[in-house]
PDB file of C-alpha atoms and ligand atoms in Angstrom:
ATOM      1  CA  MET F   1      11.555  16.181  -0.227  1.00 86.00           C
ATOM      2  CA  ALA F   2      10.368  12.162  -0.697  1.00 95.00           C
ATOM      3  CA  THR F   3      12.510  10.032  -3.423  1.00 97.00           C
ATOM      4  CA  ILE F   4      10.439   8.425  -6.663  1.00 98.00           C
ATOM      5  CA  PHE F   5      10.355   5.056  -4.055  1.00 98.00           C
ATOM      6  CA  THR F   6       8.471   6.531  -1.672  1.00 98.00           C
ATOM      7  CA  LYS F   7       5.772   7.978  -3.735  1.00 98.00           C
ATOM      8  CA  ILE F   8       5.840   4.829  -5.421  1.00 98.00           C
ATOM      9  CA  VAL F   9       5.041   3.183  -1.624  1.00 98.00           C
ATOM     10  CA  ASN F  10       2.767   5.385  -0.947  1.00 98.00           C
ATOM     11  CA  GLY F  11       1.035   5.880  -4.358  1.00 98.00           C
ATOM     12  CA  GLU F  12       1.527   8.561  -6.251  1.00 98.00           C
ATOM     13  CA  ILE F  13       3.007   6.462  -8.711  1.00 97.00           C
ATOM     14  CA  PRO F  14       2.142   4.043  -9.950  1.00 98.00           C
ATOM     15  CA  CYS F  15       4.522   0.354 -10.132  1.00 98.00           C
ATOM     16  CA  TYR F  16       3.877  -3.611 -11.137  1.00 98.00           C
ATOM     17  CA  LYS F  17       3.824  -4.546  -8.131  1.00 98.00           C
ATOM     18  CA  VAL F  18       5.043  -8.170  -7.061  1.00 98.00           C
ATOM     19  CA  ALA F  19       5.492  -8.222  -3.753  1.00 98.00           C
ATOM     20  CA  GLU F  20       4.452  -6.000  -0.266  1.00 98.00           C
ATOM     21  CA  ASP F  21       4.181  -6.522   3.527  1.00 98.00           C
ATOM     22  CA  GLU F  22       3.979  -4.070   6.624  1.00 98.00           C
ATOM     23  CA  ASN F  23       7.705  -3.201   5.705  1.00 98.00           C
ATOM     24  CA  PHE F  24       8.970  -3.536   2.136  1.00 99.00           C
ATOM     25  CA  LEU F  25       7.834  -3.307  -0.665  1.00 98.00           C
ATOM     26  CA  ALA F  26       9.165  -5.004  -4.639  1.00 99.00           C
ATOM     27  CA  PHE F  27       7.987  -3.896  -7.723  1.00 99.00           C
ATOM     28  CA  LEU F  28       9.369  -4.484 -11.776  1.00 98.00           C
ATOM     29  CA  ASP F  29      12.200  -2.199 -12.502  1.00 98.00           C
ATOM     30  CA  ILE F  30      10.567   0.254 -14.994  1.00 98.00           C
ATOM     31  CA  ASN F  31      13.746  -0.170 -17.506  1.00 98.00           C
ATOM     32  CA  PRO F  32      13.990  -3.958 -17.171  1.00 98.00           C
ATOM     33  CA  ASN F  33      18.178  -5.628 -17.672  1.00 98.00           C
ATOM     34  CA  ALA F  34      16.153  -8.527 -18.563  1.00 98.00           C
ATOM     35  CA  LYS F  35      12.385  -9.828 -18.155  1.00 98.00           C
ATOM     36  CA  GLY F  36      11.565  -9.909 -14.349  1.00 98.00           C
ATOM     37  CA  HIS F  37      14.336  -7.254 -13.222  1.00 98.00           C
ATOM     38  CA  THR F  38      12.515  -6.632  -9.462  1.00 99.00           C
ATOM     39  CA  LEU F  39      13.808  -3.951  -7.080  1.00 99.00           C
ATOM     40  CA  CYS F  40      13.515  -4.926  -3.343  1.00 99.00           C
ATOM     41  CA  ILE F  41      12.636  -1.732  -1.181  1.00 99.00           C
ATOM     42  CA  PRO F  42      12.387  -1.138   2.549  1.00 98.00           C
ATOM     43  CA  LYS F  43       9.257   1.837   3.119  1.00 98.00           C
ATOM     44  CA  ILE F  44      11.626   3.508   5.077  1.00 98.00           C
ATOM     45  CA  GLU F  45      13.654   6.284   3.368  1.00 98.00           C
ATOM     46  CA  VAL F  46      17.309   5.453   4.118  1.00 98.00           C
ATOM     47  CA  ASN F  47      19.531   6.318   1.429  1.00 98.00           C
ATOM     48  CA  ARG F  48      22.338   3.492   1.637  1.00 98.00           C
ATOM     49  CA  LEU F  49      21.845  -0.277   2.177  1.00 98.00           C
ATOM     50  CA  PHE F  50      24.660  -0.413   5.050  1.00 98.00           C
ATOM     51  CA  ASP F  51      22.761   2.870   6.289  1.00 98.00           C
ATOM     52  CA  LEU F  52      19.845   0.571   7.956  1.00 98.00           C
ATOM     53  CA  ASP F  53      18.592  -0.636  11.509  1.00 98.00           C
ATOM     54  CA  SER F  54      19.897  -4.650  11.490  1.00 98.00           C
ATOM     55  CA  THR F  55      16.233  -5.273  11.584  1.00 98.00           C
ATOM     56  CA  THR F  56      15.772  -3.898   8.581  1.00 98.00           C
ATOM     57  CA  TYR F  57      19.156  -5.054   6.731  1.00 98.00           C
ATOM     58  CA  GLU F  58      17.610  -8.283   6.891  1.00 98.00           C
ATOM     59  CA  GLY F  59      14.629  -8.281   6.693  1.00 98.00           C
ATOM     60  CA  LEU F  60      14.434  -6.521   4.154  1.00 99.00           C
ATOM     61  CA  MET F  61      17.794  -9.571   2.641  1.00 98.00           C
ATOM     62  CA  ARG F  62      14.727 -11.991   3.641  1.00 98.00           C
ATOM     63  CA  PHE F  63      12.593 -10.579   2.215  1.00 98.00           C
ATOM     64  CA  CYS F  64      14.316 -10.667  -1.517  1.00 98.00           C
ATOM     65  CA  ARG F  65      15.075 -13.908  -0.404  1.00 98.00           C
ATOM     66  CA  LYS F  66      11.072 -14.365  -0.651  1.00 98.00           C
ATOM     67  CA  VAL F  67      10.682 -12.832  -4.467  1.00 98.00           C
ATOM     68  CA  ALA F  68      13.917 -14.357  -5.521  1.00 98.00           C
ATOM     69  CA  LYS F  69      13.001 -18.197  -5.272  1.00 98.00           C
ATOM     70  CA  ALA F  70       9.435 -17.011  -6.753  1.00 98.00           C
ATOM     71  CA  LEU F  71      11.201 -14.891  -9.743  1.00 98.00           C
ATOM     72  CA  GLU F  72      13.133 -18.079 -10.184  1.00 98.00           C
ATOM     73  CA  GLN F  73       9.824 -20.235 -10.589  1.00 98.00           C
ATOM     74  CA  THR F  74       8.653 -18.009 -12.953  1.00 98.00           C
ATOM     75  CA  VAL F  75      10.944 -16.843 -15.454  1.00 98.00           C
ATOM     76  CA  PRO F  76      13.143 -19.242 -17.278  1.00 96.00           C
ATOM     77  CA  CYS F  77      16.108 -18.369 -16.102  1.00 98.00           C
ATOM     78  CA  ASP F  78      19.863 -20.042 -14.704  1.00 98.00           C
ATOM     79  CA  ARG F  79      20.081 -18.185 -11.619  1.00 98.00           C
ATOM     80  CA  VAL F  80      18.512 -14.111 -10.433  1.00 98.00           C
ATOM     81  CA  GLY F  81      21.660 -12.291  -9.146  1.00 98.00           C
ATOM     82  CA  MET F  82      21.513  -8.815  -7.200  1.00 98.00           C
ATOM     83  CA  ALA F  83      23.237  -5.848  -6.828  1.00 98.00           C
ATOM     84  CA  VAL F  84      22.484  -2.736  -4.912  1.00 98.00           C
ATOM     85  CA  ILE F  85      23.489   0.123  -6.236  1.00 98.00           C
ATOM     86  CA  GLY F  86      21.775   3.617  -5.489  1.00 97.00           C
ATOM     87  CA  LEU F  87      23.855   5.959  -7.869  1.00 97.00           C
ATOM     88  CA  GLU F  88      20.805   7.315  -9.212  1.00 97.00           C
ATOM     89  CA  VAL F  89      17.615   6.886  -6.747  1.00 98.00           C
ATOM     90  CA  PRO F  90      18.755   7.419  -3.301  1.00 98.00           C
ATOM     91  CA  HIS F  91      15.935   4.644  -1.655  1.00 98.00           C
ATOM     92  CA  VAL F  92      18.011   1.155  -0.414  1.00 98.00           C
ATOM     93  CA  HIS F  93      16.479  -0.743  -2.932  1.00 98.00           C
ATOM     94  CA  VAL F  94      18.109  -4.561  -3.911  1.00 99.00           C
ATOM     95  CA  HIS F  95      18.148  -5.207  -7.545  1.00 98.00           C
ATOM     96  CA  LEU F  96      17.270  -8.968  -8.626  1.00 98.00           C
ATOM     97  CA  ILE F  97      18.028 -10.396 -11.560  1.00 98.00           C
ATOM     98  CA  PRO F  98      16.992 -13.740 -13.896  1.00 98.00           C
ATOM     99  CA  LEU F  99      20.250 -14.322 -15.664  1.00 98.00           C
ATOM    100  CA  ASN F 100      21.438 -15.965 -18.068  1.00 97.00           C
ATOM    101  CA  GLU F 101      24.342 -13.873 -19.520  1.00 96.00           C
ATOM    102  CA  MET F 102      26.705 -12.104 -17.493  1.00 96.00           C
ATOM    103  CA  LYS F 103      25.931  -9.106 -19.645  1.00 97.00           C
ATOM    104  CA  GLU F 104      22.407  -8.793 -17.847  1.00 97.00           C
ATOM    105  CA  MET F 105      24.156  -7.312 -14.928  1.00 97.00           C
ATOM    106  CA  THR F 106      25.820  -4.934 -16.435  1.00 96.00           C
ATOM    107  CA  PHE F 107      23.365  -2.238 -16.305  1.00 96.00           C
ATOM    108  CA  GLN F 108      24.120  -1.690 -20.560  1.00 95.00           C
ATOM    109  CA  HIS F 109      22.217  -4.386 -22.092  1.00 91.00           C
ATOM    110  CA  LYS F 110      18.304  -3.781 -21.125  1.00 97.00           C
ATOM    111  CA  THR F 111      15.212  -5.435 -22.560  1.00 97.00           C
ATOM    112  CA  SER F 112      11.905  -4.052 -23.241  1.00 96.00           C
ATOM    113  CA  MET F 113       9.155  -5.428 -22.369  1.00 97.00           C
ATOM    114  CA  THR F 114       5.310  -3.594 -23.586  1.00 98.00           C
ATOM    115  CA  ALA F 115       3.255  -2.400 -20.124  1.00 98.00           C
ATOM    116  CA  GLU F 116       0.906  -5.213 -20.607  1.00 98.00           C
ATOM    117  CA  GLU F 117       3.521  -7.761 -20.547  1.00 98.00           C
ATOM    118  CA  MET F 118       5.270  -5.953 -17.471  1.00 98.00           C
ATOM    119  CA  ALA F 119       1.130  -6.227 -15.985  1.00 98.00           C
ATOM    120  CA  GLU F 120       1.385  -9.512 -16.729  1.00 98.00           C
ATOM    121  CA  LEU F 121       4.518 -11.180 -15.108  1.00 98.00           C
ATOM    122  CA  ALA F 122       4.039  -9.326 -11.763  1.00 98.00           C
ATOM    123  CA  GLN F 123       0.966 -11.042 -11.385  1.00 98.00           C
ATOM    124  CA  GLN F 124       2.714 -14.212 -12.570  1.00 98.00           C
ATOM    125  CA  ILE F 125       5.021 -13.480  -9.920  1.00 98.00           C
ATOM    126  CA  GLN F 126       3.305 -12.423  -7.313  1.00 98.00           C
ATOM    127  CA  LEU F 127       1.430 -16.381  -8.103  1.00 98.00           C
ATOM    128  CA  ASN F 128       4.745 -17.797  -6.584  1.00 98.00           C
ATOM    129  CA  LEU F 129       4.789 -16.254  -3.693  1.00 97.00           C
TER     130      LEU F 129
HETATM  131  P1  5GP U 201      20.581   2.477  -9.230  1.00 74.35           P
HETATM  132  O1  5GP U 201      20.320   3.370  -7.977  1.00 74.35           O
HETATM  133  O2  5GP U 201      20.749   1.384  -8.694  1.00 74.35           O
HETATM  134  O3  5GP U 201      21.761   3.211 -10.081  1.00 74.35           O
HETATM  135  O4  5GP U 201      18.865   2.312 -10.258  1.00 74.35           O
HETATM  136  C1  5GP U 201      17.587   2.938 -10.010  1.00 74.35           C
HETATM  137  C2  5GP U 201      16.882   1.477 -10.458  1.00 74.35           C
HETATM  138  O5  5GP U 201      15.547   1.875 -10.868  1.00 74.35           O
HETATM  139  C3  5GP U 201      16.977   1.749 -12.043  1.00 74.35           C
HETATM  140  O6  5GP U 201      16.984   0.304 -12.685  1.00 74.35           O
HETATM  141  C4  5GP U 201      15.626   2.514 -12.830  1.00 74.35           C
HETATM  142  O7  5GP U 201      15.241   1.788 -14.498  1.00 74.35           O
HETATM  143  C5  5GP U 201      15.314   2.224 -12.099  1.00 74.35           C
HETATM  144  N1  5GP U 201      13.708   3.065 -11.247  1.00 74.35           N
HETATM  145  C6  5GP U 201      13.493   4.392 -11.486  1.00 74.35           C
HETATM  146  N2  5GP U 201      13.060   5.081 -11.310  1.00 74.35           N
HETATM  147  C7  5GP U 201      12.133   4.276 -11.213  1.00 74.35           C
HETATM  148  C8  5GP U 201      10.729   4.508 -11.080  1.00 74.35           C
HETATM  149  O8  5GP U 201       9.575   5.627 -11.111  1.00 74.35           O
HETATM  150  N3  5GP U 201       9.745   3.275 -11.340  1.00 74.35           N
HETATM  151  C9  5GP U 201      10.032   2.229 -10.727  1.00 74.35           C
HETATM  152  N4  5GP U 201       9.496   0.707 -11.496  1.00 74.35           N
HETATM  153  N5  5GP U 201      11.516   1.683 -11.628  1.00 74.35           N
HETATM  154  C10 5GP U 201      12.480   3.696 -11.548  1.00 74.35           C
END
């Protein structure tokens, strides 16, 4: 069965899109640790990061870097943190999280944003790509 992220790639489930190219997609996490929390995924459905072929792995890292730079320009933060977990969704995704405090990397500290705020933020990040 397709993962929820493959459904997002295929447009069957909506997302607040931040960046896209032929092989990768970035969109805002629906339950963000901090404002601007973004997920970067390969469009190809692979469960574990280190099972990606090396071309896709390296392409994903380059894509993450580009998105992180746009995040830094858009969201006031000390730096952008990066994490790969994958215990919830079995489709490779890199969390990029604008950080001001360590607790924002714990995945227990959450922030709430309205749909309008999410849509506006995604657009602002896109403009800084
Ligand atoms: P992990 O698999 O790394 O533990 O966490 C999965 C992440 O995906 C969580 O941060 C969760 O909020 C996010 N997530 C789960 N389902 C959706 C969804 O349908 N849309 C978006 N944008 N994010 C999701």
